[in-house]
Amino acid sequence: MKMNKRNRKAAGFTIVEVAVTLVISAIFIIGIVRLQASVSQLSIQQVQRRIASDLAYNNLRKYANDNQPTWFRCEVAGGVAKPNVLINGNITVRGLPSPVSQKVVATAPYLCGGGTGGVGMPIRIESVVTYGSNHRKVVHVSYAAFYPGVSTC
């Protein structure tokens, strides 16, 4: 029995149609997998940045608070105030890739001169946390009031 053209088309898919469908499906699946991997990686990076930011902020708040900065020593050399390194070292932090380093530096950007009305010049406090092999960095900066009569200046 001979099939006419109409019956042959109704018999199924050709190998070319199946191959094209498989290629298009594979392209979509690869795209979805790559998108999922990117979203996952961004999520991990965001969590790491939050952990580093919390650490830098907490280090900053140890010094930039409502207490008088008795920890600050104001020394000027060559017309520039020397920085006070308050924290400097490598640490291990759960959730952050090694190496993790933290540094807190206090400086007197306007030198050590006293202000008017018993208020001194501001102290700039910078807290930096660096993490990972590509040295991602989080920086927090704040100012604290410097009281020349109270500090060791």
Short mmCIF file of C-alpha atoms in Angstrom, two decimals:
data_model
loop_
_atom_site.label_atom_id
_atom_site.label_comp_id
_atom_site.label_asym_id
_atom_site.label_seq_id
_atom_site.Cartn_x
_atom_site.Cartn_y
_atom_site.Cartn_z
CA MET A 1 0.00 0.00 0.00
CA LYS A 2 1.35 3.28 -1.06
CA MET A 3 1.15 6.36 1.26
CA ASN A 4 0.17 9.60 -0.26
CA LYS A 5 1.73 12.93 0.77
CA ARG A 6 -0.99 13.70 3.23
CA ASN A 7 -0.54 10.47 5.20
CA ARG A 8 3.25 10.77 5.22
CA LYS A 9 3.13 14.17 7.01
CA ALA A 10 0.82 12.80 9.64
CA ALA A 11 3.15 9.86 10.36
CA GLY A 12 5.57 11.80 12.71
CA PHE A 13 8.49 14.20 12.90
CA THR A 14 11.50 14.16 10.67
CA ILE A 15 14.99 13.83 12.13
CA VAL A 16 15.71 17.45 11.16
CA GLU A 17 12.70 18.71 13.11
CA VAL A 18 13.75 16.73 16.19
CA ALA A 19 17.35 17.95 15.91
CA VAL A 20 16.28 21.60 15.62
CA THR A 21 13.98 21.21 18.62
CA LEU A 22 16.79 19.65 20.67
CA VAL A 23 19.23 22.42 19.77
CA ILE A 24 16.76 25.17 20.65
CA SER A 25 15.86 23.43 23.94
CA ALA A 26 19.56 23.02 24.80
CA ILE A 27 20.18 26.73 24.19
CA PHE A 28 17.35 27.67 26.55
CA ILE A 29 18.48 25.20 29.22
CA ILE A 30 22.10 26.42 29.04
CA GLY A 31 20.87 30.01 29.36
CA ILE A 32 18.76 29.19 32.41
CA VAL A 33 21.63 27.31 34.09
CA ARG A 34 24.02 30.22 33.48
CA LEU A 35 21.48 32.70 34.82
CA GLN A 36 20.99 30.60 37.94
CA ALA A 37 24.76 30.36 38.48
CA SER A 38 25.13 34.14 38.10
CA VAL A 39 22.32 34.85 40.55
CA SER A 40 23.81 32.40 43.02
CA GLN A 41 27.28 33.98 42.73
CA LEU A 42 25.87 37.50 43.19
CA SER A 43 23.99 36.34 46.26
CA ILE A 44 27.18 34.92 47.80
CA GLN A 45 29.09 38.11 47.02
CA GLN A 46 26.35 40.24 48.59
CA VAL A 47 26.42 38.18 51.79
CA GLN A 48 30.21 38.52 51.94
CA ARG A 49 29.99 42.28 51.42
CA ARG A 50 27.42 42.57 54.22
CA ILE A 51 29.64 40.60 56.62
CA ALA A 52 32.66 42.78 55.75
CA SER A 53 30.58 45.94 56.05
CA ASP A 54 29.29 44.92 59.49
CA LEU A 55 32.86 44.25 60.64
CA ALA A 56 34.15 47.59 59.32
CA TYR A 57 31.22 49.48 60.86
CA ASN A 58 31.62 47.78 64.25
CA ASN A 59 35.35 48.61 64.24
CA LEU A 60 34.52 52.22 63.41
CA ARG A 61 31.91 52.50 66.16
CA LYS A 62 34.47 51.40 68.77
CA TYR A 63 36.10 54.80 68.30
CA ALA A 64 33.53 57.11 66.70
CA ASN A 65 31.06 57.16 69.56
CA ASP A 66 29.84 59.64 72.17
CA ASN A 67 32.85 59.15 74.44
CA GLN A 68 35.72 61.61 74.52
CA PRO A 69 38.55 60.29 72.33
CA THR A 70 41.20 59.73 74.99
CA TRP A 71 42.73 57.08 72.70
CA PHE A 72 43.82 59.73 70.16
CA ARG A 73 47.34 61.14 70.17
CA CYS A 74 47.75 64.20 68.00
CA GLU A 75 51.28 64.63 66.66
CA VAL A 76 52.29 66.87 63.77
CA ALA A 77 55.34 66.27 61.59
CA GLY A 78 56.15 68.42 58.58
CA GLY A 79 52.84 70.26 58.77
CA VAL A 80 50.83 67.02 58.63
CA ALA A 81 49.17 65.19 61.51
CA LYS A 82 50.51 61.68 61.93
CA PRO A 83 47.89 58.94 61.58
CA ASN A 84 47.06 56.83 64.64
CA VAL A 85 46.75 53.18 63.63
CA LEU A 86 44.15 51.80 66.05
CA ILE A 87 43.59 48.34 64.53
CA ASN A 88 45.77 46.63 61.97
CA GLY A 89 45.88 42.92 61.38
CA ASN A 90 44.72 39.80 59.64
CA ILE A 91 41.81 37.83 61.03
CA THR A 92 39.62 34.88 60.17
CA VAL A 93 35.95 35.68 59.69
CA ARG A 94 33.33 33.04 59.09
CA GLY A 95 31.69 33.68 55.73
CA LEU A 96 34.55 35.70 54.23
CA PRO A 97 37.20 34.27 51.92
CA SER A 98 40.78 34.54 53.18
CA PRO A 99 42.85 36.60 53.53
CA VAL A 100 40.82 39.05 55.65
CA SER A 101 42.52 42.16 57.00
CA GLN A 102 41.15 45.02 59.01
CA LYS A 103 42.61 48.44 59.61
CA VAL A 104 41.31 51.43 61.55
CA VAL A 105 43.23 54.70 61.26
CA ALA A 106 42.50 58.00 62.99
CA THR A 107 43.88 61.31 61.69
CA ALA A 108 43.45 64.98 62.45
CA PRO A 109 42.81 66.47 58.99
CA TYR A 110 42.85 70.02 60.37
CA LEU A 111 45.88 69.39 62.59
CA CYS A 112 45.78 69.59 66.37
CA GLY A 113 44.55 73.13 66.93
CA GLY A 114 41.73 73.68 69.37
CA GLY A 115 38.43 74.98 68.16
CA THR A 116 36.30 77.71 69.69
CA GLY A 117 33.95 77.27 72.61
CA GLY A 118 35.83 74.31 74.07
CA VAL A 119 35.24 72.12 71.03
CA GLY A 120 38.32 70.83 69.27
CA MET A 121 39.01 69.89 65.71
CA PRO A 122 37.47 66.73 64.28
CA ILE A 123 39.24 63.38 64.15
CA ARG A 124 38.71 61.44 60.94
CA ILE A 125 38.32 57.71 61.60
CA GLU A 126 38.55 55.30 58.69
CA SER A 127 37.77 51.60 59.01
CA VAL A 128 38.78 49.32 56.13
CA VAL A 129 38.13 45.60 55.73
CA THR A 130 39.80 43.83 52.80
CA TYR A 131 38.92 40.23 51.95
CA GLY A 132 39.45 37.54 49.35
CA SER A 133 42.18 36.87 46.84
CA ASN A 134 40.96 39.72 44.63
CA HIS A 135 41.18 42.15 47.60
CA ARG A 136 37.59 43.33 47.78
CA LYS A 137 37.38 46.31 50.08
CA VAL A 138 34.75 47.87 52.33
CA VAL A 139 35.41 51.31 53.83
CA HIS A 140 33.50 53.22 56.50
CA VAL A 141 34.51 56.75 57.57
CA SER A 142 33.27 58.97 60.35
CA TYR A 143 34.40 61.91 62.46
CA ALA A 144 34.75 62.27 66.21
CA ALA A 145 35.20 65.48 68.16
CA PHE A 146 38.73 66.11 69.41
CA TYR A 147 38.98 67.92 72.73
CA PRO A 148 42.53 69.26 73.12
CA GLY A 149 42.20 69.69 76.90
CA VAL A 150 41.24 66.03 77.43
CA SER A 151 43.39 64.08 74.97
CA THR A 152 47.09 63.41 75.10
CA CYS A 153 47.84 66.11 72.54
#
